[in-house]
PDB file of C-alpha atoms (C1' of nucleotides) in Angstrom:
ATOM      1  CA  MET A  29      -2.374  56.967   4.725  1.00 54.00           C
ATOM      2  CA  PRO A  30      -2.971  57.565   1.171  1.00 76.00           C
ATOM      3  CA  GLU A  31       0.154  57.125  -1.002  1.00 81.00           C
ATOM      4  CA  LEU A  32      -0.001  58.648  -4.592  1.00 87.00           C
ATOM      5  CA  PRO A  33      -2.849  55.809  -6.887  1.00 85.00           C
ATOM      6  CA  GLU A  34      -5.233  56.685  -2.932  1.00 84.00           C
ATOM      7  CA  VAL A  35      -4.782  60.249  -3.947  1.00 88.00           C
ATOM      8  CA  GLU A  36      -5.346  60.034  -7.494  1.00 88.00           C
ATOM      9  CA  THR A  37      -8.654  57.923  -6.352  1.00 87.00           C
ATOM     10  CA  VAL A  38      -9.701  60.158  -4.502  1.00 89.00           C
ATOM     11  CA  VAL A  39      -9.088  62.833  -7.398  1.00 91.00           C
ATOM     12  CA  ASN A  40     -11.100  60.882  -9.709  1.00 88.00           C
ATOM     13  CA  GLY A  41     -13.791  60.363  -7.174  1.00 87.00           C
ATOM     14  CA  LEU A  42     -14.677  63.400  -6.430  1.00 92.00           C
ATOM     15  CA  LYS A  43     -14.494  65.240  -9.900  1.00 92.00           C
ATOM     16  CA  PRO A  44     -17.580  64.069 -10.798  1.00 93.00           C
ATOM     17  CA  GLN A  45     -19.084  64.996  -7.276  1.00 93.00           C
ATOM     18  CA  VAL A  46     -18.001  68.294  -7.209  1.00 95.00           C
ATOM     19  CA  MET A  47     -17.146  69.897 -10.650  1.00 97.00           C
ATOM     20  CA  GLY A  48     -19.065  72.683 -11.141  1.00 98.00           C
ATOM     21  CA  HIS A  49     -20.575  73.367  -7.832  1.00 98.00           C
ATOM     22  CA  ARG A  50     -20.467  76.462  -5.979  1.00 98.00           C
ATOM     23  CA  ILE A  51     -18.762  76.819  -2.187  1.00 98.00           C
ATOM     24  CA  LEU A  52     -21.798  78.246  -0.142  1.00 98.00           C
ATOM     25  CA  ASP A  53     -20.720  78.254   3.580  1.00 97.00           C
ATOM     26  CA  VAL A  54     -17.068  76.431   5.012  1.00 96.00           C
ATOM     27  CA  ARG A  55     -17.486  75.224   8.872  1.00 94.00           C
ATOM     28  CA  ASN A  56     -15.232  74.230  10.720  1.00 91.00           C
ATOM     29  CA  SER A  57     -15.064  72.125  14.143  1.00 90.00           C
ATOM     30  CA  GLY A  58     -12.424  74.661  15.625  1.00 88.00           C
ATOM     31  CA  LYS A  59      -9.952  72.119  15.750  1.00 88.00           C
ATOM     32  CA  ASN A  60      -6.398  72.687  13.941  1.00 87.00           C
ATOM     33  CA  LEU A  61      -5.035  70.248  11.282  1.00 90.00           C
ATOM     34  CA  ARG A  62      -1.232  70.074  11.388  1.00 89.00           C
ATOM     35  CA  TYR A  63      -1.399  73.985  10.702  1.00 89.00           C
ATOM     36  CA  PRO A  64      -3.848  76.321  11.129  1.00 88.00           C
ATOM     37  CA  LEU A  65      -6.724  76.615   8.983  1.00 91.00           C
ATOM     38  CA  PRO A  66      -7.057  78.919   6.197  1.00 92.00           C
ATOM     39  CA  ASP A  67      -9.547  81.927   6.236  1.00 93.00           C
ATOM     40  CA  PHE A  68     -12.344  80.309   3.605  1.00 94.00           C
ATOM     41  CA  THR A  69     -13.710  83.802   3.336  1.00 95.00           C
ATOM     42  CA  SER A  70     -11.748  84.198   0.145  1.00 95.00           C
ATOM     43  CA  ILE A  71     -13.289  81.635  -1.788  1.00 96.00           C
ATOM     44  CA  THR A  72     -16.831  81.358  -0.291  1.00 96.00           C
ATOM     45  CA  HIS A  73     -19.155  82.206  -3.695  1.00 96.00           C
ATOM     46  CA  ALA A  74     -16.219  80.643  -5.788  1.00 98.00           C
ATOM     47  CA  THR A  75     -17.133  77.602  -7.895  1.00 98.00           C
ATOM     48  CA  ILE A  76     -15.355  74.604  -8.176  1.00 97.00           C
ATOM     49  CA  ASN A  77     -14.086  74.420 -11.935  1.00 98.00           C
ATOM     50  CA  ASP A  78     -11.965  71.653 -11.824  1.00 96.00           C
ATOM     51  CA  ILE A  79      -9.466  68.998  -9.316  1.00 96.00           C
ATOM     52  CA  HIS A  80      -5.717  68.225 -10.270  1.00 94.00           C
ATOM     53  CA  ARG A  81      -3.229  66.052  -8.012  1.00 93.00           C
ATOM     54  CA  ARG A  82       0.088  67.214  -7.712  1.00 93.00           C
ATOM     55  CA  ALA A  83       1.846  65.075  -5.874  1.00 91.00           C
ATOM     56  CA  LYS A  84      -0.141  63.621  -2.873  1.00 91.00           C
ATOM     57  CA  TYR A  85      -1.705  67.131  -3.153  1.00 94.00           C
ATOM     58  CA  LEU A  86      -5.303  67.803  -4.206  1.00 94.00           C
ATOM     59  CA  ILE A  87      -5.426  70.810  -5.931  1.00 95.00           C
ATOM     60  CA  PHE A  88      -9.057  72.558  -6.098  1.00 96.00           C
ATOM     61  CA  SER A  89      -9.297  74.919  -9.443  1.00 96.00           C
ATOM     62  CA  LEU A  90     -11.663  78.005  -8.179  1.00 97.00           C
ATOM     63  CA  ASP A  91     -13.344  79.971 -10.624  1.00 97.00           C
ATOM     64  CA  ASN A  92     -12.035  83.325  -8.619  1.00 97.00           C
ATOM     65  CA  GLN A  93      -8.347  83.284  -9.357  1.00 97.00           C
ATOM     66  CA  GLN A  94      -7.803  81.187  -6.468  1.00 96.00           C
ATOM     67  CA  THR A  95      -6.700  77.680  -5.217  1.00 96.00           C
ATOM     68  CA  LEU A  96      -7.466  75.383  -2.514  1.00 95.00           C
ATOM     69  CA  LEU A  97      -4.624  73.273  -1.367  1.00 94.00           C
ATOM     70  CA  TRP A  98      -5.381  70.474   0.268  1.00 95.00           C
ATOM     71  CA  HIS A  99      -2.879  67.134   1.731  1.00 93.00           C
ATOM     72  CA  LEU A 100      -4.907  64.104   3.094  1.00 92.00           C
ATOM     73  CA  GLY A 101      -1.467  63.825   5.721  1.00 90.00           C
ATOM     74  CA  MET A 102      -2.217  59.969   7.006  1.00 87.00           C
ATOM     75  CA  THR A 103      -5.628  59.587   7.348  1.00 88.00           C
ATOM     76  CA  GLY A 104      -7.385  62.705   5.874  1.00 91.00           C
ATOM     77  CA  GLN A 105     -10.309  61.304   3.593  1.00 91.00           C
ATOM     78  CA  PHE A 106     -13.317  63.392   1.705  1.00 92.00           C
ATOM     79  CA  HIS A 107     -17.362  61.934   1.701  1.00 91.00           C
ATOM     80  CA  VAL A 108     -19.531  63.613  -0.431  1.00 92.00           C
ATOM     81  CA  LEU A 109     -22.915  63.802   1.449  1.00 92.00           C
ATOM     82  CA  GLU A 110     -26.060  65.630   1.867  1.00 94.00           C
ATOM     83  CA  ASN A 111     -25.667  69.071   3.007  1.00 93.00           C
ATOM     84  CA  ASP A 112     -27.822  68.368   6.396  1.00 93.00           C
ATOM     85  CA  ALA A 113     -25.716  65.178   7.025  1.00 93.00           C
ATOM     86  CA  GLU A 114     -24.683  64.148  10.812  1.00 92.00           C
ATOM     87  CA  ALA A 115     -21.441  65.273  10.717  1.00 90.00           C
ATOM     88  CA  ALA A 116     -19.189  62.468  11.746  1.00 89.00           C
ATOM     89  CA  LYS A 117     -16.801  61.805  13.892  1.00 88.00           C
ATOM     90  CA  HIS A 118     -13.655  63.633  13.444  1.00 91.00           C
ATOM     91  CA  GLU A 119     -15.162  65.537  10.854  1.00 94.00           C
ATOM     92  CA  HIS A 120     -12.851  69.227  10.776  1.00 94.00           C
ATOM     93  CA  VAL A 121     -14.080  70.346   8.005  1.00 95.00           C
ATOM     94  CA  ARG A 122     -17.583  70.959   5.655  1.00 96.00           C
ATOM     95  CA  LEU A 123     -17.890  72.772   3.023  1.00 96.00           C
ATOM     96  CA  ASP A 124     -20.946  73.368   1.884  1.00 97.00           C
ATOM     97  CA  LEU A 125     -22.140  73.514  -1.700  1.00 97.00           C
ATOM     98  CA  SER A 126     -24.959  74.258  -4.492  1.00 98.00           C
ATOM     99  CA  GLU A 127     -27.852  71.910  -5.005  1.00 97.00           C
ATOM    100  CA  ASN A 128     -28.029  70.749  -1.282  1.00 97.00           C
ATOM    101  CA  ILE A 129     -24.239  68.544  -1.459  1.00 96.00           C
ATOM    102  CA  SER A 130     -21.444  69.298   0.983  1.00 95.00           C
ATOM    103  CA  LEU A 131     -17.636  68.244   0.776  1.00 95.00           C
ATOM    104  CA  CYS A 132     -17.296  66.579   3.953  1.00 94.00           C
ATOM    105  CA  TYR A 133     -13.413  66.639   4.706  1.00 94.00           C
ATOM    106  CA  ARG A 134     -12.503  63.635   8.505  1.00 92.00           C
ATOM    107  CA  ASP A 135      -8.981  63.185   9.489  1.00 92.00           C
ATOM    108  CA  THR A 136      -8.531  61.184  12.464  1.00 91.00           C
ATOM    109  CA  ARG A 137      -4.893  61.932  13.606  1.00 90.00           C
ATOM    110  CA  ARG A 138      -5.482  65.617  11.833  1.00 91.00           C
ATOM    111  CA  PHE A 139      -1.890  65.300   9.909  1.00 90.00           C
ATOM    112  CA  GLY A 140      -3.937  66.471   6.869  1.00 92.00           C
ATOM    113  CA  TYR A 141      -3.117  70.505   5.848  1.00 93.00           C
ATOM    114  CA  ALA A 142      -4.949  72.866   3.259  1.00 94.00           C
ATOM    115  CA  ASP A 143      -3.618  75.777   1.792  1.00 93.00           C
ATOM    116  CA  ILE A 144      -5.667  78.721  -0.495  1.00 94.00           C
ATOM    117  CA  CYS A 145      -3.120  80.600  -2.282  1.00 93.00           C
ATOM    118  CA  ASP A 146      -3.529  82.718  -5.863  1.00 94.00           C
ATOM    119  CA  THR A 147      -3.846  80.293  -8.546  1.00 95.00           C
ATOM    120  CA  ASN A 148      -1.209  82.657 -10.866  1.00 94.00           C
ATOM    121  CA  ASN A 149       1.744  82.120  -7.600  1.00 91.00           C
ATOM    122  CA  LEU A 150       1.291  78.380  -7.406  1.00 92.00           C
ATOM    123  CA  LEU A 151       3.487  76.705  -8.247  1.00 90.00           C
ATOM    124  CA  ALA A 152       5.349  78.786  -6.200  1.00 89.00           C
ATOM    125  CA  HIS A 153       3.474  77.981  -3.245  1.00 90.00           C
ATOM    126  CA  PRO A 154       6.285  76.360  -0.636  1.00 88.00           C
ATOM    127  CA  TRP A 155       4.720  73.118  -0.667  1.00 90.00           C
ATOM    128  CA  LEU A 156       4.370  73.076  -4.561  1.00 91.00           C
ATOM    129  CA  LYS A 157       7.911  74.534  -5.209  1.00 87.00           C
ATOM    130  CA  LYS A 158      10.795  72.020  -4.362  1.00 86.00           C
ATOM    131  CA  LEU A 159       8.575  68.717  -5.891  1.00 90.00           C
ATOM    132  CA  GLY A 160      10.705  66.719  -7.307  1.00 91.00           C
ATOM    133  CA  VAL A 161       8.952  64.692 -11.068  1.00 93.00           C
ATOM    134  CA  GLU A 162       6.083  63.163 -10.456  1.00 93.00           C
ATOM    135  CA  PRO A 163       6.628  59.525 -11.168  1.00 94.00           C
ATOM    136  CA  LEU A 164       3.714  58.270 -14.056  1.00 94.00           C
ATOM    137  CA  THR A 165       5.509  61.117 -16.820  1.00 94.00           C
ATOM    138  CA  ASP A 166       8.458  60.833 -18.705  1.00 95.00           C
ATOM    139  CA  GLU A 167      10.629  63.255 -16.911  1.00 93.00           C
ATOM    140  CA  PHE A 168      11.079  60.259 -14.882  1.00 94.00           C
ATOM    141  CA  ASP A 169      13.633  58.284 -16.079  1.00 94.00           C
ATOM    142  CA  ALA A 170      16.680  56.464 -14.985  1.00 94.00           C
ATOM    143  CA  LYS A 171      19.635  58.906 -16.309  1.00 93.00           C
ATOM    144  CA  GLN A 172      18.054  62.057 -14.647  1.00 91.00           C
ATOM    145  CA  LEU A 173      17.662  59.799 -10.957  1.00 93.00           C
ATOM    146  CA  LYS A 174      21.418  58.701 -12.037  1.00 92.00           C
ATOM    147  CA  ILE A 175      22.724  62.165 -11.862  1.00 90.00           C
ATOM    148  CA  ASN A 176      20.279  63.471  -8.856  1.00 90.00           C
ATOM    149  CA  LEU A 177      21.518  60.057  -6.892  1.00 91.00           C
ATOM    150  CA  GLN A 178      25.160  60.645  -7.436  1.00 88.00           C
ATOM    151  CA  THR A 179      25.617  62.400  -4.120  1.00 85.00           C
ATOM    152  CA  ARG A 180      23.400  60.281  -2.145  1.00 88.00           C
ATOM    153  CA  ASN A 181      25.305  58.512   0.571  1.00 85.00           C
ATOM    154  CA  THR A 182      21.698  57.798   2.133  1.00 90.00           C
ATOM    155  CA  SER A 183      20.282  54.218   0.883  1.00 92.00           C
ATOM    156  CA  ILE A 184      18.098  53.826  -2.106  1.00 94.00           C
ATOM    157  CA  LYS A 185      14.651  53.692  -0.095  1.00 94.00           C
ATOM    158  CA  GLN A 186      15.386  56.898   2.003  1.00 92.00           C
ATOM    159  CA  ASN A 187      15.908  58.445  -1.706  1.00 93.00           C
ATOM    160  CA  ILE A 188      13.135  57.222  -3.932  1.00 94.00           C
ATOM    161  CA  MET A 189      10.494  58.483  -0.949  1.00 93.00           C
ATOM    162  CA  ASP A 190      12.691  61.890  -0.994  1.00 92.00           C
ATOM    163  CA  ASN A 191       9.907  64.103  -2.697  1.00 90.00           C
ATOM    164  CA  ALA A 192      12.804  66.227  -3.780  1.00 89.00           C
ATOM    165  CA  ILE A 193      13.202  63.220  -6.515  1.00 92.00           C
ATOM    166  CA  VAL A 194      10.598  61.658  -6.807  1.00 93.00           C
ATOM    167  CA  VAL A 195       6.749  62.765  -5.388  1.00 92.00           C
ATOM    168  CA  GLY A 196       4.326  60.289  -4.238  1.00 89.00           C
ATOM    169  CA  VAL A 197       6.167  57.100  -3.636  1.00 91.00           C
ATOM    170  CA  GLY A 198       5.749  56.436  -0.176  1.00 89.00           C
ATOM    171  CA  ASN A 199       6.434  53.751   2.270  1.00 91.00           C
ATOM    172  CA  ILE A 200       4.532  50.735   0.759  1.00 90.00           C
ATOM    173  CA  TYR A 201       5.393  51.146  -2.691  1.00 90.00           C
ATOM    174  CA  ALA A 202       9.060  52.225  -1.974  1.00 93.00           C
ATOM    175  CA  SER A 203       9.040  48.294  -0.732  1.00 93.00           C
ATOM    176  CA  GLU A 204       7.223  46.827  -3.719  1.00 93.00           C
ATOM    177  CA  SER A 205       9.124  48.953  -6.007  1.00 94.00           C
ATOM    178  CA  LEU A 206      12.584  47.679  -4.590  1.00 95.00           C
ATOM    179  CA  PHE A 207      11.242  44.147  -3.940  1.00 95.00           C
ATOM    180  CA  ARG A 208      10.541  44.374  -7.890  1.00 95.00           C
ATOM    181  CA  ALA A 209      13.642  45.942  -9.184  1.00 95.00           C
ATOM    182  CA  GLY A 210      15.564  42.896  -7.328  1.00 95.00           C
ATOM    183  CA  ILE A 211      16.741  45.730  -5.023  1.00 95.00           C
ATOM    184  CA  HIS A 212      17.741  45.877  -1.001  1.00 94.00           C
ATOM    185  CA  PRO A 213      16.086  49.115   0.192  1.00 93.00           C
ATOM    186  CA  ALA A 214      19.476  49.980   1.814  1.00 92.00           C
ATOM    187  CA  ALA A 215      21.716  50.088  -0.995  1.00 93.00           C
ATOM    188  CA  PRO A 216      23.255  53.096  -1.148  1.00 92.00           C
ATOM    189  CA  ALA A 217      22.370  55.237  -3.454  1.00 92.00           C
ATOM    190  CA  LYS A 218      24.769  56.267  -4.948  1.00 91.00           C
ATOM    191  CA  SER A 219      26.463  52.745  -5.964  1.00 91.00           C
ATOM    192  CA  LEU A 220      22.950  51.450  -8.384  1.00 93.00           C
ATOM    193  CA  SER A 221      24.244  51.559 -11.361  1.00 93.00           C
ATOM    194  CA  SER A 222      22.324  52.273 -14.261  1.00 93.00           C
ATOM    195  CA  LYS A 223      20.872  49.264 -15.143  1.00 95.00           C
ATOM    196  CA  GLN A 224      19.444  48.857 -11.647  1.00 95.00           C
ATOM    197  CA  LEU A 225      18.200  52.406 -11.523  1.00 94.00           C
ATOM    198  CA  GLY A 226      16.291  51.643 -15.186  1.00 95.00           C
ATOM    199  CA  LEU A 227      14.651  48.747 -13.286  1.00 95.00           C
ATOM    200  CA  LEU A 228      13.778  50.351 -10.277  1.00 95.00           C
ATOM    201  CA  VAL A 229      12.000  53.494 -13.102  1.00 95.00           C
ATOM    202  CA  LEU A 230       9.818  50.810 -14.452  1.00 96.00           C
ATOM    203  CA  HIS A 231       8.858  49.036 -11.255  1.00 95.00           C
ATOM    204  CA  ILE A 232       7.928  52.787  -9.719  1.00 95.00           C
ATOM    205  CA  LYS A 233       5.498  53.074 -12.423  1.00 95.00           C
ATOM    206  CA  GLU A 234       4.001  49.480 -12.725  1.00 94.00           C
ATOM    207  CA  VAL A 235       3.275  49.448  -8.890  1.00 92.00           C
ATOM    208  CA  LEU A 236       1.808  52.804  -8.949  1.00 90.00           C
ATOM    209  CA  LYS A 237      -0.507  52.197 -12.215  1.00 90.00           C
ATOM    210  CA  GLU A 238      -1.402  48.800 -11.247  1.00 88.00           C
ATOM    211  CA  ALA A 239      -2.656  50.630  -7.500  1.00 85.00           C
ATOM    212  CA  ILE A 240      -4.729  53.023  -9.368  1.00 84.00           C
ATOM    213  CA  ILE A 241      -6.203  50.430 -11.127  1.00 82.00           C
ATOM    214  CA  ALA A 242      -7.196  48.661  -8.785  1.00 77.00           C
ATOM    215  CA  GLY A 243      -8.710  51.905  -7.535  1.00 70.00           C
ATOM    216  CA  GLY A 244      -5.870  52.464  -4.396  1.00 55.00           C
ATOM    217  CA  SER A 245      -4.898  50.547  -1.062  1.00 53.00           C
ATOM    218  CA  THR A 246      -6.839  49.503   1.571  1.00 49.00           C
ATOM    219  CA  ILE A 247      -5.617  49.886   4.903  1.00 43.00           C
ATOM    220  CA  SER A 248      -7.637  50.680   7.648  1.00 41.00           C
ATOM    221  CA  ASP A 249      -9.184  54.098   7.221  1.00 45.00           C
ATOM    222  CA  PHE A 250      -8.350  54.347   3.240  1.00 51.00           C
ATOM    223  CA  VAL A 251     -12.021  55.219   2.375  1.00 55.00           C
ATOM    224  CA  LYS A 252     -12.702  56.394  -1.484  1.00 55.00           C
ATOM    225  CA  ALA A 253     -14.463  59.616  -2.342  1.00 51.00           C
ATOM    226  CA  ASP A 254     -18.043  57.450  -2.694  1.00 48.00           C
ATOM    227  CA  GLY A 255     -16.891  55.508   0.699  1.00 51.00           C
ATOM    228  CA  LYS A 256     -16.073  52.377  -1.059  1.00 50.00           C
ATOM    229  CA  PRO A 257     -12.929  50.491  -0.208  1.00 50.00           C
ATOM    230  CA  GLY A 258      -9.514  50.285  -2.571  1.00 50.00           C
ATOM    231  CA  TYR A 259      -8.471  46.860  -2.815  1.00 46.00           C
ATOM    232  CA  PHE A 260      -4.269  47.044  -3.627  1.00 55.00           C
ATOM    233  CA  ALA A 261      -3.296  45.944  -0.026  1.00 54.00           C
ATOM    234  CA  HIS A 262      -4.418  42.058  -1.322  1.00 59.00           C
ATOM    235  CA  SER A 263      -1.381  41.927  -4.245  1.00 76.00           C
ATOM    236  CA  PHE A 264       1.273  43.377  -2.123  1.00 89.00           C
ATOM    237  CA  LYS A 265       4.462  40.935  -2.201  1.00 92.00           C
ATOM    238  CA  VAL A 266       6.932  42.189   0.845  1.00 93.00           C
ATOM    239  CA  TYR A 267       4.920  45.205   2.874  1.00 91.00           C
ATOM    240  CA  GLY A 268       3.739  44.176   6.362  1.00 89.00           C
ATOM    241  CA  ARG A 269       4.568  40.418   5.379  1.00 90.00           C
ATOM    242  CA  ASP A 270       8.209  39.897   7.518  1.00 89.00           C
ATOM    243  CA  GLY A 271       8.398  36.216   8.611  1.00 89.00           C
ATOM    244  CA  GLU A 272       6.031  35.393   6.113  1.00 90.00           C
ATOM    245  CA  PRO A 273       7.526  32.868   2.861  1.00 92.00           C
ATOM    246  CA  CYS A 274       9.264  35.434   0.210  1.00 94.00           C
ATOM    247  CA  LEU A 275       6.122  34.323  -3.026  1.00 94.00           C
ATOM    248  CA  VAL A 276       9.389  33.586  -4.996  1.00 96.00           C
ATOM    249  CA  CYS A 277      11.644  32.160  -3.688  1.00 96.00           C
ATOM    250  CA  LYS A 278      10.209  30.846  -0.028  1.00 94.00           C
ATOM    251  CA  SER A 279      12.932  32.746   2.652  1.00 93.00           C
ATOM    252  CA  PRO A 280      11.089  34.907   5.100  1.00 92.00           C
ATOM    253  CA  ILE A 281      10.806  38.435   4.329  1.00 92.00           C
ATOM    254  CA  GLN A 282      12.094  40.963   6.389  1.00 91.00           C
ATOM    255  CA  ARG A 283      11.843  44.193   8.199  1.00 90.00           C
ATOM    256  CA  ILE A 284      14.295  46.946   9.123  1.00 90.00           C
ATOM    257  CA  VAL A 285      13.896  50.388  10.126  1.00 88.00           C
ATOM    258  CA  GLN A 286      14.969  53.371   7.822  1.00 90.00           C
ATOM    259  CA  ALA A 287      15.033  56.836   8.779  1.00 87.00           C
ATOM    260  CA  GLY A 288      12.427  55.622  11.772  1.00 85.00           C
ATOM    261  CA  ARG A 289      10.293  53.862   8.922  1.00 90.00           C
ATOM    262  CA  ALA A 290       9.486  49.954   7.930  1.00 91.00           C
ATOM    263  CA  SER A 291      11.022  48.230   5.511  1.00 92.00           C
ATOM    264  CA  PHE A 292      10.253  44.742   3.987  1.00 93.00           C
ATOM    265  CA  PHE A 293      12.493  42.775   1.744  1.00 93.00           C
ATOM    266  CA  CYS A 294      13.563  39.450   0.709  1.00 94.00           C
ATOM    267  CA  PRO A 295      17.017  38.769   2.050  1.00 93.00           C
ATOM    268  CA  ASN A 296      17.647  36.674  -1.514  1.00 95.00           C
ATOM    269  CA  CYS A 297      16.315  38.529  -3.699  1.00 96.00           C
ATOM    270  CA  GLN A 298      17.398  41.463  -2.974  1.00 94.00           C
ATOM    271  CA  LYS A 299      21.088  42.542  -2.723  1.00 85.00           C
ATOM    272  CA  VAL A 300      22.784  45.554  -1.498  1.00 80.00           C
TER     273      VAL A 300
ATOM    274  C1'  DA B  16      24.872  70.665   5.275  1.00 94.18           C
ATOM    275  C1'  DA B  17      23.579  66.157   4.837  1.00 94.18           C
ATOM    276  C1'  DG B  18      21.787  62.979   7.265  1.00 94.18           C
ATOM    277  C1'  DG B  19      19.023  61.320  11.338  1.00 94.18           C
ATOM    278  C1'  DT B  20      15.167  62.363  15.310  1.00 94.18           C
ATOM    279  C1'  DT B  21      11.234  63.888  16.558  1.00 94.18           C
ATOM    280  C1'  DA B  22       7.214  66.331  16.681  1.00 94.18           C
ATOM    281  C1'  DC B  23       2.507  66.504  15.167  1.00 94.18           C
ATOM    282  C1'  DC B  24      -2.168  63.647  16.478  1.00 94.18           C
ATOM    283  C1'  DT B  25      -5.473  59.398  18.071  1.00 94.18           C
ATOM    284  C1'  DG B  26      -6.678  54.740  17.726  1.00 94.18           C
ATOM    285  C1'  DC B  27      -5.827  49.983  17.624  1.00 94.18           C
ATOM    286  C1'  DC B  28      -3.341  45.398  18.584  1.00 94.18           C
ATOM    287  C1'  DC B  29      -0.274  43.198  21.307  1.00 94.18           C
ATOM    288  C1'  DG B  30       1.628  41.543  26.117  1.00 94.18           C
ATOM    289  C1'  DC B  31       1.377  41.395  30.585  1.00 94.18           C
TER     290       DC B  31
ATOM    291  C1'  DT C  15     -11.161  43.927  31.622  1.00 94.18           C
ATOM    292  C1'  DG C  16      -7.131  47.356  32.079  1.00 94.18           C
ATOM    293  C1'  DC C  17      -3.158  49.231  31.033  1.00 94.18           C
ATOM    294  C1'  DG C  18       1.385  50.468  29.045  1.00 94.18           C
ATOM    295  C1'  DG C  19       3.831  50.172  25.013  1.00 94.18           C
ATOM    296  C1'  DG C  20       4.815  50.150  20.523  1.00 94.18           C
ATOM    297  C1'  DC C  21       3.551  51.258  15.530  1.00 94.18           C
ATOM    298  C1'  DA C  22       0.583  53.680  11.764  1.00 94.18           C
ATOM    299  C1'  DG C  23       0.806  54.950   4.462  1.00 94.18           C
ATOM    300  C1'  DG C  24       3.392  61.521   5.565  1.00 94.18           C
ATOM    301  C1'  DT C  25       6.079  65.556   6.186  1.00 94.18           C
ATOM    302  C1'  DA C  26       8.968  69.407   7.797  1.00 94.18           C
ATOM    303  C1'  DA C  27      11.236  71.611  11.684  1.00 94.18           C
ATOM    304  C1'  DC C  28      14.642  70.421  14.264  1.00 94.18           C
ATOM    305  C1'  DC C  29      18.993  68.807  16.164  1.00 94.18           C
ATOM    306  C1'  DT C  30      23.846  67.117  15.106  1.00 94.18           C
TER     307       DT C  30
END
DNA sequence: AAGGTTACCTGCCCGC
DNA sequence: TGCGGGCAGGTAACCT
């Protein structure tokens, strides 16, 4: 479920709670996540120095030259609980930390995944090495996007969701940013002008920033690290609103499926 | 070889 | 009330 703003929110929520804590033990439910869990022995007794985000990955930097990489999949959640707290339903991993707290990982659908690697080789990790630019940096601009899209025959929506081009734009914010930019989700990526791409870049940055400020979206099971839900869902303009009137022109919002994913758009405000 | 489809899992919501 | 089908925010491995 989480998109970039949600992961950012989780990282920010976890940092003050677990930074500086030592990992004393790691327990798991015995069930695999998307991939088998890594062997945690190399990080038990290490201390969590810092937590970062790259794309939708949480990156735990440890003090022993090891890094713990974690993706939340669709339904992953971290909670910081007392050491002896009873395991919630769908808790699959628990890192027992110093000072009697535990970092607990719940994941209903078990689409999440984790790995451990040498910090020196972090950027060479297969999950990270092919990732495109971060959307909230200056590296993500219309000029580079235009170059990346000029050979792409597929739709603009599929391309802004392609992690090799730009990371962190998931299904919700793809629809929302295309609406704001007035671009039809099915428009061929290579057909868009520099001006249109400039507008799109601007709105992707804007919608992601707004969501981070709002503390991440809430749909079904997103919970921030402190257990409180985010609330950006209240400001979706098209996502999940098929059949309802466009907030700008009152035309009914339409839903189509692209590459197996639902897209929402206003047929009047967004042109191919 | 780009582009489309499917798989991974569980839960929920809807219609019958 | 129960059951089956469809759907869900992500990613990658398959096919073609």
